GROMACS .gro file of C-alpha atoms in nm:
model
  316
    1MET     CA    1   0.806   0.819  -0.928
    2THR     CA    2   1.039   0.990  -0.683
    3LEU     CA    3   1.088   0.895  -0.318
    4ALA     CA    4   0.981   1.197  -0.114
    5GLY     CA    5   1.019   1.066   0.241
    6LEU     CA    6   1.043   0.763   0.468
    7TYR     CA    7   0.860   0.695   0.793
    8VAL     CA    8   1.022   0.436   1.022
    9TYR     CA    9   0.917   0.262   1.343
   10GLY     CA   10   1.257   0.178   1.495
   11ASP     CA   11   1.447   0.444   1.690
   12ASP     CA   12   1.773   0.310   1.548
   13LYS     CA   13   1.658   0.402   1.196
   14VAL     CA   14   1.559   0.765   1.262
   15GLY     CA   15   1.791   1.014   1.093
   16ARG     CA   16   1.950   0.759   0.862
   17ASP     CA   17   1.938   0.774   0.484
   18ALA     CA   18   1.673   0.560   0.314
   19GLY     CA   19   1.933   0.417   0.077
   20GLU     CA   20   2.153   0.309   0.366
   21LEU     CA   21   1.859   0.133   0.530
   22CYS     CA   22   1.796  -0.053   0.202
   23GLY     CA   23   2.160  -0.153   0.163
   24ILE     CA   24   2.227   0.075  -0.135
   25ALA     CA   25   2.400   0.410  -0.188
   26PRO     CA   26   2.249   0.714  -0.009
   27VAL     CA   27   1.954   0.872  -0.191
   28GLY     CA   28   1.924   1.196   0.006
   29VAL     CA   29   1.604   1.106   0.193
   30THR     CA   30   1.632   1.099   0.573
   31ALA     CA   31   1.410   0.865   0.775
   32THR     CA   32   1.173   1.016   1.029
   33ALA     CA   33   0.942   0.887   1.303
   34GLY     CA   34   0.722   1.197   1.297
   35ILE     CA   35   0.395   1.179   1.106
   36SER     CA   36   0.396   1.561   1.086
   37ASP     CA   37   0.719   1.537   0.883
   38VAL     CA   38   0.542   1.311   0.633
   39LEU     CA   39   0.238   1.538   0.612
   40ALA     CA   40   0.464   1.836   0.541
   41LEU     CA   41   0.609   1.666   0.233
   42GLY     CA   42   0.296   1.717   0.024
   43ALA     CA   43   0.356   1.376  -0.134
   44ASP     CA   44   0.115   1.249  -0.399
   45CYS     CA   45   0.092   0.907  -0.236
   46VAL     CA   46   0.205   0.719   0.072
   47LEU     CA   47   0.280   0.347   0.056
   48TYR     CA   48   0.143   0.250   0.396
   49MET     CA   49   0.282  -0.088   0.502
   50PRO     CA   50   0.297  -0.133   0.882
   51ARG     CA   51   0.177  -0.456   1.040
   52MET     CA   52  -0.116  -0.279   1.209
   53LEU     CA   53  -0.311   0.011   1.063
   54ASP     CA   54  -0.331   0.339   1.258
   55LEU     CA   55  -0.661   0.491   1.148
   56ASP     CA   56  -0.573   0.836   1.286
   57ASP     CA   57  -0.255   0.852   1.075
   58VAL     CA   58  -0.431   0.723   0.763
   59CYS     CA   59  -0.709   0.980   0.790
   60ARG     CA   60  -0.460   1.263   0.847
   61LEU     CA   61  -0.275   1.160   0.532
   62LEU     CA   62  -0.593   1.144   0.326
   63GLU     CA   63  -0.721   1.477   0.459
   64SER     CA   64  -0.389   1.642   0.373
   65GLY     CA   65  -0.423   1.555   0.004
   66THR     CA   66  -0.201   1.247   0.005
   67ASN     CA   67  -0.342   0.928  -0.150
   68VAL     CA   68  -0.273   0.597   0.027
   69VAL     CA   69  -0.189   0.252  -0.105
   70THR     CA   70  -0.171   0.000   0.176
   71THR     CA   71  -0.087  -0.366   0.224
   72CYS     CA   72  -0.318  -0.375   0.528
   73GLY     CA   73  -0.620  -0.580   0.427
   74MET     CA   74  -0.901  -0.368   0.568
   75PHE     CA   75  -1.003  -0.195   0.245
   76HIS     CA   76  -1.012  -0.475  -0.016
   77HIS     CA   77  -1.393  -0.490  -0.016
   78PRO     CA   78  -1.547  -0.150   0.066
   79PRO     CA   79  -1.892  -0.290   0.167
   80SER     CA   80  -1.720  -0.506   0.433
   81VAL     CA   81  -1.549  -0.214   0.605
   82ASP     CA   82  -1.689  -0.129   0.949
   83PRO     CA   83  -1.948   0.142   0.880
   84ALA     CA   84  -1.800   0.385   1.133
   85VAL     CA   85  -1.451   0.336   0.989
   86ALA     CA   86  -1.578   0.366   0.633
   87ALA     CA   87  -1.762   0.690   0.710
   88ARG     CA   88  -1.453   0.844   0.868
   89VAL     CA   89  -1.223   0.738   0.585
   90GLU     CA   90  -1.463   0.849   0.314
   91ALA     CA   91  -1.496   1.189   0.484
   92ALA     CA   92  -1.116   1.222   0.494
   93CYS     CA   93  -1.098   1.131   0.125
   94ARG     CA   94  -1.358   1.393   0.035
   95ALA     CA   95  -1.175   1.656   0.238
   96GLY     CA   96  -0.843   1.584   0.069
   97GLY     CA   97  -0.966   1.479  -0.274
   98THR     CA   98  -0.784   1.150  -0.224
   99SER     CA   99  -0.837   0.774  -0.247
  100ILE     CA  100  -0.714   0.467  -0.059
  101HIS     CA  101  -0.659   0.115  -0.194
  102SER     CA  102  -0.553  -0.216  -0.038
  103THR     CA  103  -0.340  -0.457  -0.238
  104GLY     CA  104  -0.045  -0.694  -0.220
  105SER     CA  105   0.036  -1.047  -0.324
  106SER     CA  106  -0.165  -1.243  -0.067
  107PRO     CA  107  -0.433  -1.111  -0.042
  108GLY     CA  108  -0.451  -0.912  -0.364
  109PHE     CA  109  -0.263  -1.073  -0.651
  110ILE     CA  110  -0.350  -1.433  -0.570
  111SER     CA  111  -0.703  -1.374  -0.435
  112GLU     CA  112  -0.824  -1.113  -0.685
  113ALA     CA  113  -0.608  -1.060  -0.995
  114VAL     CA  114  -0.531  -1.425  -1.073
  115PRO     CA  115  -0.878  -1.578  -1.003
  116LEU     CA  116  -1.053  -1.310  -1.207
  117VAL     CA  117  -0.825  -1.374  -1.506
  118LEU     CA  118  -0.875  -1.751  -1.482
  119ALA     CA  119  -1.250  -1.711  -1.446
  120SER     CA  120  -1.261  -1.505  -1.765
  121VAL     CA  121  -1.256  -1.825  -1.973
  122GLN     CA  122  -1.551  -1.980  -1.787
  123ARG     CA  123  -1.920  -1.970  -1.872
  124ARG     CA  124  -2.012  -2.194  -1.578
  125LEU     CA  125  -1.816  -2.160  -1.255
  126ASP     CA  126  -1.851  -2.420  -0.982
  127ALA     CA  127  -1.567  -2.331  -0.746
  128ILE     CA  128  -1.224  -2.172  -0.711
  129ALA     CA  129  -0.963  -2.306  -0.469
  130ILE     CA  130  -0.642  -2.119  -0.390
  131ASP     CA  131  -0.361  -2.301  -0.212
  132GLU     CA  132  -0.061  -2.113  -0.075
  133TYR     CA  133   0.256  -2.296   0.031
  134ALA     CA  134   0.547  -2.145   0.223
  135ASP     CA  135   0.860  -2.333   0.330
  136LEU     CA  136   0.989  -2.134   0.627
  137SER     CA  137   1.286  -2.354   0.714
  138GLU     CA  138   1.541  -2.096   0.595
  139ARG     CA  139   1.362  -1.790   0.737
  140ASP     CA  140   1.604  -1.671   1.007
  141SER     CA  141   1.347  -1.491   1.219
  142PRO     CA  142   1.289  -1.651   1.560
  143GLU     CA  143   1.045  -1.375   1.659
  144LEU     CA  144   0.826  -1.434   1.352
  145LEU     CA  145   0.828  -1.814   1.360
  146PHE     CA  146   0.837  -1.897   1.730
  147GLU     CA  147   0.670  -1.598   1.897
  148LEU     CA  148   0.419  -1.472   1.640
  149MET     CA  149   0.335  -1.788   1.445
  150GLY     CA  150   0.376  -2.042   1.724
  151PHE     CA  151   0.611  -2.291   1.559
  152GLY     CA  152   0.797  -2.513   1.806
  153ALA     CA  153   0.519  -2.487   2.064
  154GLU     CA  154   0.327  -2.774   2.219
  155LEU     CA  155   0.077  -2.935   1.982
  156THR     CA  156  -0.268  -2.820   2.092
  157GLU     CA  157  -0.604  -2.747   1.941
  158PHE     CA  158  -0.575  -2.477   1.677
  159PRO     CA  159  -0.654  -2.139   1.841
  160GLY     CA  160  -0.960  -1.964   1.711
  161HIS     CA  161  -0.792  -1.622   1.702
  162ARG     CA  162  -0.533  -1.745   1.449
  163ALA     CA  163  -0.807  -1.863   1.212
  164ASP     CA  164  -1.006  -1.545   1.271
  165HIS     CA  165  -0.701  -1.336   1.181
  166LEU     CA  166  -0.680  -1.496   0.836
  167ARG     CA  167  -1.057  -1.474   0.792
  168SER     CA  168  -1.044  -1.100   0.856
  169SER     CA  169  -0.742  -1.065   0.627
  170PHE     CA  170  -0.868  -1.270   0.332
  171GLY     CA  171  -1.246  -1.255   0.374
  172PRO     CA  172  -1.283  -0.907   0.218
  173SER     CA  173  -1.068  -1.002  -0.080
  174LEU     CA  174  -1.260  -1.323  -0.142
  175ARG     CA  175  -1.587  -1.130  -0.114
  176LEU     CA  176  -1.465  -0.883  -0.375
  177THR     CA  177  -1.381  -1.163  -0.619
  178ALA     CA  178  -1.715  -1.333  -0.560
  179ASP     CA  179  -1.899  -1.004  -0.619
  180ALA     CA  180  -1.716  -0.962  -0.950
  181LEU     CA  181  -1.824  -1.313  -1.053
  182GLY     CA  182  -2.189  -1.239  -0.975
  183HIS     CA  183  -2.206  -1.474  -0.674
  184PRO     CA  184  -2.187  -1.258  -0.358
  185LEU     CA  185  -2.081  -1.452  -0.051
  186ASP     CA  186  -2.330  -1.512   0.226
  187GLU     CA  187  -2.073  -1.631   0.478
  188VAL     CA  188  -1.695  -1.655   0.523
  189THR     CA  189  -1.558  -1.914   0.767
  190ALA     CA  190  -1.207  -2.013   0.876
  191ASP     CA  191  -1.053  -2.309   1.054
  192GLY     CA  192  -0.701  -2.437   1.109
  193GLU     CA  193  -0.495  -2.740   1.198
  194TYR     CA  194  -0.140  -2.826   1.304
  195ALA     CA  195   0.110  -3.097   1.217
  196ALA     CA  196   0.407  -3.189   1.434
  197ALA     CA  197   0.772  -3.250   1.354
  198ALA     CA  198   0.840  -3.621   1.320
  199VAL     CA  199   1.198  -3.573   1.447
  200ASP     CA  200   1.403  -3.295   1.604
  201THR     CA  201   1.451  -3.046   1.321
  202GLU     CA  202   1.706  -2.767   1.296
  203ILE     CA  203   1.591  -2.469   1.090
  204ALA     CA  204   1.751  -2.129   1.034
  205ALA     CA  205   1.555  -1.975   1.322
  206GLY     CA  206   1.639  -2.248   1.576
  207VAL     CA  207   1.534  -2.602   1.668
  208ILE     CA  208   1.186  -2.754   1.649
  209LYS     CA  209   1.157  -3.052   1.880
  210ALA     CA  210   0.990  -3.374   1.770
  211GLY     CA  211   0.621  -3.362   1.855
  212SER     CA  212   0.599  -2.982   1.854
  213ILE     CA  213   0.430  -2.762   1.594
  214ALA     CA  214   0.613  -2.771   1.262
  215ALA     CA  215   0.336  -2.691   1.013
  216GLN     CA  216   0.004  -2.511   1.014
  217ARG     CA  217  -0.277  -2.501   0.765
  218ILE     CA  218  -0.557  -2.243   0.770
  219THR     CA  219  -0.855  -2.258   0.535
  220VAL     CA  220  -1.078  -1.958   0.464
  221SER     CA  221  -1.401  -2.057   0.287
  222GLY     CA  222  -1.652  -1.829   0.117
  223PHE     CA  223  -2.005  -1.965   0.080
  224SER     CA  224  -2.266  -1.856  -0.171
  225GLY     CA  225  -2.579  -2.013  -0.031
  226ALA     CA  226  -2.485  -2.364   0.078
  227ARG     CA  227  -2.209  -2.388  -0.183
  228SER     CA  228  -1.841  -2.332  -0.103
  229LEU     CA  229  -1.762  -2.104  -0.397
  230ILE     CA  230  -1.411  -1.980  -0.322
  231THR     CA  231  -1.152  -2.099  -0.072
  232PHE     CA  232  -0.805  -1.986   0.030
  233ARG     CA  233  -0.585  -2.237   0.213
  234ALA     CA  234  -0.245  -2.140   0.354
  235THR     CA  235   0.001  -2.418   0.434
  236TRP     CA  236   0.309  -2.290   0.612
  237TYR     CA  237   0.571  -2.543   0.719
  238CYS     CA  238   0.924  -2.576   0.855
  239THR     CA  239   0.985  -2.937   0.751
  240THR     CA  240   0.823  -3.198   0.529
  241GLU     CA  241   0.874  -3.472   0.791
  242LEU     CA  242   0.538  -3.425   0.957
  243VAL     CA  243   0.294  -3.615   1.177
  244PRO     CA  244   0.037  -3.656   1.036
  245SER     CA  245   0.189  -3.658   0.689
  246TRP     CA  246   0.082  -3.365   0.473
  247ASP     CA  247   0.110  -3.317   0.099
  248VAL     CA  248   0.315  -2.997   0.088
  249GLN     CA  249   0.457  -2.830  -0.220
  250ASP     CA  250   0.736  -2.582  -0.289
  251THR     CA  251   0.681  -2.219  -0.198
  252GLY     CA  252   0.418  -2.062  -0.423
  253TRP     CA  253   0.053  -2.109  -0.513
  254ASN     CA  254  -0.188  -2.348  -0.681
  255VAL     CA  255  -0.518  -2.218  -0.818
  256THR     CA  256  -0.781  -2.471  -0.920
  257VAL     CA  257  -1.090  -2.362  -1.112
  258ARG     CA  258  -1.385  -2.598  -1.151
  259GLY     CA  259  -1.626  -2.503  -1.426
  260ASP     CA  260  -1.694  -2.571  -1.792
  261ALA     CA  261  -1.331  -2.477  -1.872
  262PRO     CA  262  -1.150  -2.635  -1.573
  263LEU     CA  263  -0.798  -2.517  -1.490
  264ASP     CA  264  -0.520  -2.619  -1.253
  265VAL     CA  265  -0.249  -2.353  -1.240
  266ALA     CA  266   0.075  -2.368  -1.041
  267LEU     CA  267   0.273  -2.053  -0.964
  268ARG     CA  268   0.613  -2.119  -0.809
  269MET     CA  269   0.881  -1.884  -0.681
  270PRO     CA  270   1.200  -2.014  -0.848
  271VAL     CA  271   1.422  -1.875  -0.573
  272PRO     CA  272   1.660  -2.074  -0.350
  273LEU     CA  273   1.523  -2.095   0.003
  274GLU     CA  274   1.825  -1.915   0.144
  275GLN     CA  275   1.738  -1.613  -0.077
  276MET     CA  276   1.363  -1.621  -0.013
  277ALA     CA  277   1.369  -1.375   0.280
  278GLU     CA  278   1.531  -1.106   0.066
  279THR     CA  279   1.321  -1.178  -0.246
  280SER     CA  280   0.970  -1.252  -0.121
  281PRO     CA  281   0.885  -0.899   0.005
  282GLY     CA  282   0.888  -0.783  -0.357
  283TYR     CA  283   0.591  -1.004  -0.439
  284THR     CA  284   0.383  -0.794  -0.200
  285ALA     CA  285   0.546  -0.453  -0.228
  286ASN     CA  286   0.587  -0.434  -0.606
  287ARG     CA  287   0.215  -0.464  -0.673
  288ALA     CA  288   0.147  -0.178  -0.433
  289VAL     CA  289   0.409   0.042  -0.600
  290ASN     CA  290   0.280  -0.039  -0.947
  291VAL     CA  291  -0.075   0.073  -0.868
  292VAL     CA  292   0.021   0.416  -0.730
  293HIS     CA  293  -0.052   0.600  -1.057
  294ALA     CA  294  -0.401   0.450  -1.086
  295VAL     CA  295  -0.487   0.529  -0.724
  296CYS     CA  296  -0.371   0.891  -0.760
  297ALA     CA  297  -0.595   0.926  -1.067
  298ALA     CA  298  -0.899   0.758  -0.905
  299ALA     CA  299  -1.207   0.936  -0.772
  300PRO     CA  300  -1.195   1.015  -0.398
  301GLY     CA  301  -1.288   0.733  -0.162
  302ILE     CA  302  -1.210   0.371  -0.080
  303ARG     CA  303  -1.127   0.209  -0.414
  304SER     CA  304  -1.118  -0.166  -0.479
  305THR     CA  305  -0.948  -0.363  -0.754
  306LEU     CA  306  -1.277  -0.364  -0.946
  307GLU     CA  307  -1.288   0.016  -0.949
  308LEU     CA  308  -0.936   0.071  -1.080
  309PRO     CA  309  -0.837   0.027  -1.444
  310PRO     CA  310  -0.606  -0.257  -1.547
  311THR     CA  311  -0.258  -0.120  -1.486
  312PRO     CA  312   0.001  -0.196  -1.753
  313ILE     CA  313   0.342  -0.190  -1.588
  314THR     CA  314   0.605   0.033  -1.749
  315LEU     CA  315   0.947  -0.100  -1.653
  316GLY     CA  316   1.158   0.111  -1.889
   0.00000   0.00000   0.00000
């Protein structure tokens, strides 16, 4: 693969070399903030990774003949996509002969790839539980932790919109996995809870006062009938000294499979916390990069993990 262009969202990045922005030697690709510049490239694929999806931009890319791989979670489970959005995207794909695919580490790797592999040794499946743990104490991003995630704020009832955000992010991916297992989900719910700092705690992003929010846990549950078939629970924390006390683990995941071949699998990120901010983006971005070839070769339309072939990764 060859980098053809770079679209940026900060005015201070426009006109700078992509290599410089990544902290490496210049690569001869100049950053732009104009979508028309990207369309003019005639690129085979765009890795689309903003925080919020711009449907107009996505459809223009697809119509132009450029495939899209995105870390936005809207397209994990095609039947769950809003019908009006799906119709517009599918029309753009037909016009451009292109496809679009959502993936990443969470959701994606941990909510689709890993559970499906673990379920492959079952003949009876009772439930799958996915636990994600993230120690954010060394994440030097006050905007992310204090403004967006609400750490350090007064301990209140968990806001419904925060739980709904994770439900909308992970629900489609959990539905896709359940479909593959032959147990389509009838309902996806989400709820959350907070824990407070037991003492004043200094983290890389600032200070969390005793009694204020220092950990949050959100659980997304997928029900097949009355049975909770698959759950995803995110536990994000800034200290282990919590009230009430929570059982938190090092950054990574635990996947528990209950069935006739039960499994309990731990996946840890063996990276020092002070290096986590520079390392962890790769867990999401690398999977998206690695699937580009398969998405470019896929039939036009919204394509899920189940519709793409297993992708051996060539690292040589």
